[in-house]
Tab-separated table of C-alpha atoms in Angstrom:
chain	number	residue	atom	x	y	z
A	53	MET	CA	95.124	133.589	35.773
A	54	GLU	CA	94.538	130.130	36.292
A	55	ALA	CA	91.189	128.855	36.697
A	56	PRO	CA	88.684	125.597	35.916
A	57	LEU	CA	87.832	125.006	32.374
A	58	TYR	CA	84.447	124.142	33.750
A	59	PRO	CA	83.688	126.235	36.893
A	60	ASP	CA	80.525	125.166	37.287
A	61	PHE	CA	81.208	121.415	36.836
A	62	PRO	CA	81.760	119.894	40.410
A	63	LEU	CA	85.542	118.866	41.521
A	64	ASP	CA	84.523	115.903	42.886
A	65	PRO	CA	81.102	114.540	41.180
A	66	SER	CA	79.966	111.184	41.750
A	67	THR	CA	79.818	108.571	38.919
A	68	PRO	CA	77.777	105.221	38.381
A	69	SER	CA	80.708	102.977	38.978
A	70	GLY	CA	81.463	104.711	42.323
A	71	GLY	CA	85.111	105.759	41.459
A	72	GLN	CA	87.000	108.452	41.422
A	73	PRO	CA	86.446	110.413	38.252
A	74	ALA	CA	89.203	111.521	35.972
A	75	PHE	CA	90.310	114.855	35.096
A	76	TRP	CA	92.399	116.662	32.416
A	77	VAL	CA	94.413	119.085	34.241
A	78	GLY	CA	97.212	121.411	33.986
A	79	PRO	CA	99.772	122.964	34.339
A	80	ARG	CA	101.514	120.174	35.046
A	81	HIS	CA	104.028	121.069	37.576
A	82	LEU	CA	101.022	121.758	39.740
A	83	ALA	CA	99.133	118.374	39.205
A	84	GLY	CA	100.690	116.343	41.840
A	85	ASP	CA	101.305	112.570	41.082
A	86	ASP	CA	97.815	111.220	41.263
A	87	ARG	CA	99.054	108.895	44.183
A	88	ARG	CA	100.301	106.734	41.640
A	89	LEU	CA	103.951	107.668	41.534
A	90	TYR	CA	105.264	104.448	41.698
A	91	ASP	CA	102.942	102.610	39.170
A	92	ALA	CA	103.408	105.285	36.911
A	93	VAL	CA	107.120	104.741	36.690
A	94	ALA	CA	107.362	101.183	37.209
A	95	ASP	CA	105.145	100.542	34.131
A	96	MET	CA	107.004	102.196	32.163
A	97	LEU	CA	110.416	100.914	33.181
A	98	SER	CA	108.930	97.201	32.534
A	99	GLY	CA	108.351	98.555	29.184
A	100	LEU	CA	111.667	99.322	28.664
A	101	GLY	CA	112.701	96.068	29.647
A	102	TRP	CA	113.937	96.558	33.167
A	103	THR	CA	113.800	94.005	35.625
A	104	SER	CA	112.726	94.466	39.292
A	105	LEU	CA	114.000	92.998	42.411
A	106	THR	CA	111.723	93.580	45.563
A	107	ILE	CA	113.994	93.359	48.932
A	108	VAL	CA	112.200	93.109	52.132
A	109	ARG	CA	113.512	93.173	55.517
A	110	GLY	CA	111.771	92.130	58.639
A	111	ARG	CA	111.649	90.618	61.823
A	112	GLN	CA	110.007	87.012	62.527
A	113	GLU	CA	109.538	85.260	65.718
A	114	PRO	CA	110.351	81.455	65.556
A	115	GLY	CA	107.138	79.480	64.650
A	116	GLU	CA	105.311	82.745	63.521
A	117	ALA	CA	103.397	82.437	60.134
A	118	GLU	CA	105.132	84.160	57.297
A	119	GLU	CA	101.909	86.517	57.306
A	120	ASP	CA	102.528	87.858	60.741
A	121	ARG	CA	106.166	88.643	60.201
A	122	GLN	CA	106.491	92.476	60.813
A	123	VAL	CA	108.133	94.136	58.056
A	124	VAL	CA	110.562	96.711	59.020
A	125	ARG	CA	112.126	98.126	55.588
A	126	SER	CA	111.228	97.130	51.948
A	127	THR	CA	112.469	98.777	48.806
A	128	VAL	CA	111.846	97.841	44.781
A	129	LEU	CA	114.973	97.927	42.877
A	130	HIS	CA	114.503	98.235	39.006
A	131	LEU	CA	117.577	97.332	37.065
A	132	SER	CA	118.566	98.610	33.800
A	133	PRO	CA	119.316	95.461	31.133
A	134	ASP	CA	122.945	96.761	30.798
A	135	ASN	CA	123.015	97.196	34.787
A	136	LEU	CA	124.477	100.627	34.594
A	137	ARG	CA	121.483	102.374	35.784
A	138	TRP	CA	118.787	101.873	38.167
A	139	ALA	CA	115.571	103.665	40.141
A	140	GLN	CA	115.071	102.488	43.506
A	141	TRP	CA	111.677	103.246	45.266
A	142	SER	CA	112.581	103.779	48.532
A	143	LEU	CA	109.406	105.471	49.986
A	144	ALA	CA	108.949	102.092	52.089
A	145	ASP	CA	112.262	102.643	54.026
A	146	GLU	CA	113.120	104.848	56.585
A	147	PRO	CA	112.179	108.291	55.807
A	148	PHE	CA	114.922	110.515	53.701
A	149	LEU	CA	113.726	113.871	53.559
A	150	LEU	CA	114.102	116.755	50.876
A	151	GLY	CA	112.006	119.943	51.103
A	152	ALA	CA	110.687	118.358	54.334
A	153	LEU	CA	109.049	115.509	51.988
A	154	PRO	CA	110.141	111.693	51.856
A	155	ILE	CA	111.977	110.912	48.832
A	156	ALA	CA	110.278	108.304	46.863
A	157	TRP	CA	112.510	107.297	43.798
A	158	GLN	CA	116.492	107.382	43.918
A	159	ILE	CA	117.701	107.312	40.369
A	160	SER	CA	121.820	106.631	39.753
A	161	ALA	CA	124.230	105.307	36.705
A	162	ARG	CA	127.332	104.526	36.766
A	163	ALA	CA	130.159	104.701	34.174
A	164	GLU	CA	131.075	100.499	33.954
A	165	THR	CA	129.636	97.458	35.306
A	166	SER	CA	133.204	96.778	37.006
A	167	SER	CA	132.587	99.749	39.594
A	168	PRO	CA	129.995	99.044	42.275
A	169	LEU	CA	129.729	102.896	42.738
A	170	ALA	CA	127.310	105.156	41.329
A	171	GLN	CA	128.581	108.131	39.231
A	172	TRP	CA	125.845	110.210	39.890
A	173	SER	CA	122.443	109.966	41.888
A	174	ALA	CA	119.097	111.982	41.281
A	175	TYR	CA	116.008	112.450	43.874
A	176	PHE	CA	112.550	112.689	43.647
A	177	THR	CA	110.066	112.912	46.352
A	178	THR	CA	106.201	112.417	46.528
A	179	GLY	CA	104.208	114.689	44.596
A	180	VAL	CA	106.785	115.183	41.337
A	181	PRO	CA	104.512	114.402	38.611
A	182	GLY	CA	105.065	110.929	37.528
A	183	GLU	CA	105.415	111.927	33.555
A	184	ALA	CA	108.564	113.767	34.420
A	185	VAL	CA	110.226	111.169	36.206
A	186	ALA	CA	109.571	108.963	33.803
A	187	ASP	CA	110.895	110.990	30.912
A	188	PHE	CA	114.044	111.600	32.817
A	189	LEU	CA	114.084	107.848	32.897
A	190	VAL	CA	113.192	107.439	29.297
A	191	ALA	CA	116.247	109.913	28.445
A	192	LEU	CA	118.327	107.788	30.513
A	193	ASP	CA	117.716	104.610	28.927
A	194	ALA	CA	118.413	105.855	25.524
A	195	ARG	CA	121.975	107.204	26.515
A	196	ASP	CA	124.941	104.575	25.385
A	197	GLU	CA	126.879	106.196	28.225
A	198	PRO	CA	124.740	107.330	31.182
A	199	ALA	CA	127.836	109.348	32.989
A	200	VAL	CA	129.347	111.035	30.385
A	201	PRO	CA	128.119	114.736	30.152
A	202	LEU	CA	126.952	115.693	26.473
A	203	ALA	CA	125.593	119.361	27.045
A	204	GLY	CA	126.046	122.305	29.136
A	205	PRO	CA	123.433	123.913	31.830
A	206	GLU	CA	121.629	126.017	29.339
A	207	LEU	CA	120.003	123.179	28.265
A	208	VAL	CA	117.796	123.029	30.870
A	209	LEU	CA	116.718	126.439	30.947
A	210	ASP	CA	116.123	126.426	27.142
A	211	ALA	CA	113.710	123.577	27.879
A	212	VAL	CA	111.832	125.463	30.563
A	213	ALA	CA	111.562	128.652	28.560
A	214	ALA	CA	110.164	126.801	25.780
A	215	HIS	CA	107.167	126.785	27.826
A	216	GLY	CA	106.646	129.901	29.032
A	217	TRP	CA	109.009	129.970	32.201
A	218	LEU	CA	110.946	133.158	33.334
A	219	ARG	CA	114.684	133.224	33.684
A	220	ASP	CA	115.548	134.424	37.106
A	221	VAL	CA	116.246	138.096	37.029
A	222	ASP	CA	118.969	138.133	39.519
A	223	ASP	CA	121.103	134.901	37.840
A	224	PRO	CA	119.407	134.277	34.340
A	225	SER	CA	122.164	131.795	33.563
A	226	ALA	CA	121.250	129.369	36.431
A	227	GLY	CA	117.569	129.607	37.481
A	228	ALA	CA	114.268	129.736	35.837
A	229	THR	CA	110.603	130.156	37.685
A	230	ASP	CA	106.763	129.364	36.015
A	231	PRO	CA	104.904	132.489	35.272
A	232	THR	CA	102.903	132.153	38.917
A	233	PHE	CA	106.204	132.042	40.649
A	234	THR	CA	105.263	128.700	42.136
A	235	SER	CA	107.345	126.438	40.520
A	236	HIS	CA	111.273	126.780	39.936
A	237	VAL	CA	114.511	125.203	38.716
A	238	SER	CA	117.887	126.753	39.738
A	239	LEU	CA	121.423	125.571	39.330
A	240	CYS	CA	122.807	125.802	42.943
A	241	GLU	CA	124.384	124.158	46.002
A	242	VAL	CA	123.037	120.741	46.773
A	243	PRO	CA	121.558	119.856	49.879
A	244	SER	CA	123.326	117.990	52.272
A	245	LEU	CA	123.328	114.190	51.965
A	246	ILE	CA	122.617	114.318	48.105
A	247	GLN	CA	125.097	111.868	47.074
A	248	ASP	CA	127.081	111.964	44.019
A	249	ALA	CA	130.014	109.451	42.370
A	250	ASP	CA	130.733	107.913	46.173
A	251	PRO	CA	127.204	106.841	47.736
A	252	ARG	CA	129.643	106.189	50.908
A	253	ALA	CA	130.100	110.195	51.196
A	254	LEU	CA	127.118	111.203	52.983
A	255	THR	CA	128.291	114.689	52.180
A	256	THR	CA	129.204	117.075	49.482
A	257	GLU	CA	131.944	119.091	48.618
A	258	ALA	CA	131.106	122.620	49.665
A	259	GLY	CA	130.282	124.711	47.161
A	260	ALA	CA	129.120	121.884	44.732
A	261	ALA	CA	126.617	122.657	42.245
A	262	GLY	CA	123.593	120.710	40.905
A	263	TRP	CA	120.206	121.384	39.762
A	264	GLN	CA	117.230	121.453	42.235
A	265	ALA	CA	113.557	122.116	41.465
A	266	TRP	CA	110.724	122.580	43.697
A	267	ALA	CA	107.221	123.729	43.582
A	268	GLU	CA	105.962	126.147	46.412
A	269	PRO	CA	102.365	126.800	46.097
A	270	VAL	CA	102.203	129.352	49.063
A	271	LEU	CA	105.546	131.178	49.779
A	272	GLY	CA	106.904	130.106	53.106
A	273	ALA	CA	104.371	126.913	53.331
A	274	PRO	CA	105.124	123.237	52.676
A	275	CYS	CA	106.398	122.565	49.139
A	276	LEU	CA	104.367	120.715	46.702
A	277	TRP	CA	107.230	118.525	45.690
A	278	ALA	CA	110.926	118.538	45.116
A	279	ALA	CA	113.529	117.178	43.107
A	280	SER	CA	117.378	117.195	43.832
A	281	PHE	CA	120.207	116.336	40.859
A	282	GLY	CA	123.684	115.681	42.232
A	283	PRO	CA	126.444	117.734	40.575
A	284	GLY	CA	127.012	114.808	38.336
A	285	VAL	CA	123.961	114.000	36.411
A	286	PRO	CA	124.225	115.175	32.812
A	287	HIS	CA	122.667	118.459	32.003
A	288	ASP	CA	121.000	116.889	29.347
A	289	LEU	CA	119.093	114.327	31.486
A	290	VAL	CA	117.811	117.220	33.880
A	291	ALA	CA	116.712	119.408	30.625
A	292	ALA	CA	114.262	116.286	29.569
A	293	PHE	CA	113.050	116.386	33.572
A	294	ALA	CA	112.582	120.155	32.955
A	295	ALA	CA	110.759	119.975	29.409
A	296	SER	CA	108.178	117.550	30.876
A	297	LEU	CA	107.807	119.301	33.820
A	298	SER	CA	106.863	122.500	32.262
A	299	SER	CA	104.783	120.824	29.649
A	300	ILE	CA	101.734	123.017	28.928
A	301	ALA	CA	100.405	119.273	27.861
A	302	PRO	CA	97.775	118.239	30.118
A	303	VAL	CA	97.556	115.189	32.223
A	304	LEU	CA	95.254	112.700	33.512
A	305	ARG	CA	94.741	112.777	37.119
A	306	ARG	CA	91.556	111.464	39.577
A	307	VAL	CA	93.310	113.051	42.951
A	308	LEU	CA	94.397	116.491	42.988
A	309	PRO	CA	96.653	118.219	45.381
A	310	GLU	CA	94.833	120.017	47.819
A	311	SER	CA	97.288	123.060	47.775
A	312	THR	CA	97.029	123.501	44.288
A	313	ARG	CA	93.435	122.438	43.469
A	314	GLU	CA	91.940	125.708	42.601
A	315	ARG	CA	94.944	126.822	40.408
A	316	LEU	CA	94.352	124.021	38.241
A	317	LEU	CA	92.556	123.968	34.569
A	318	ARG	CA	90.712	121.250	34.850
A	319	ALA	CA	87.997	119.411	32.290
A	320	PRO	CA	86.264	115.661	32.826
A	321	ALA	CA	87.847	112.887	30.980
A	322	GLY	CA	85.653	110.926	28.908
């Protein structure tokens, strides 16, 4: 059973500075995104040398001051130095939902710069631990050919099994869950609207299989987070995400998810 490391220590103690206190928490897959999903990933991409471009769409009346302009849509696009891979923060756009949650990051790659089309895309909602998205991108950045598969699906299941996750009883070759049966990874038919290869195709072929991951703290209740990988996403990249997601290493958090805070091991940081 999961319990606070310090059950008598208040979850939200006051601090002299009046700021939010920090905690080391685990397990990672239930720790949420600390409301820093953009910063956690964008800072890492900047360190890798990716460039960012802010795209703002709005409406401005004649003679209206710039600060009064109504912003309709806004995205931030991060591009790798070779322009073969990109990550788009799209939370400010019109909602695109996965598991009833808004997608925050869409990550894509192509085989060559002469093609304007992504070879594959992966999607991450709010609530996904930023460490797992960052590790997925680090693995993507390290690849010479981001669209070429290098390994089979077993690599994903091996990654979570190494951290104590359990293979699916009914289909041990295509799914696994954490020991509390809260978070899951599964190789299954992708949801509709998940793009792969051609971004102009808003539906996938019937039966196309890709990796899906999600956390459902209470059966039948809203998910804490969800991630979807198009059928073309290389398995080794999904394995990098899965290994980070299932890691037993604690993560630093100031904001804990309401739905899982009582399940988290936690200790004051500092």
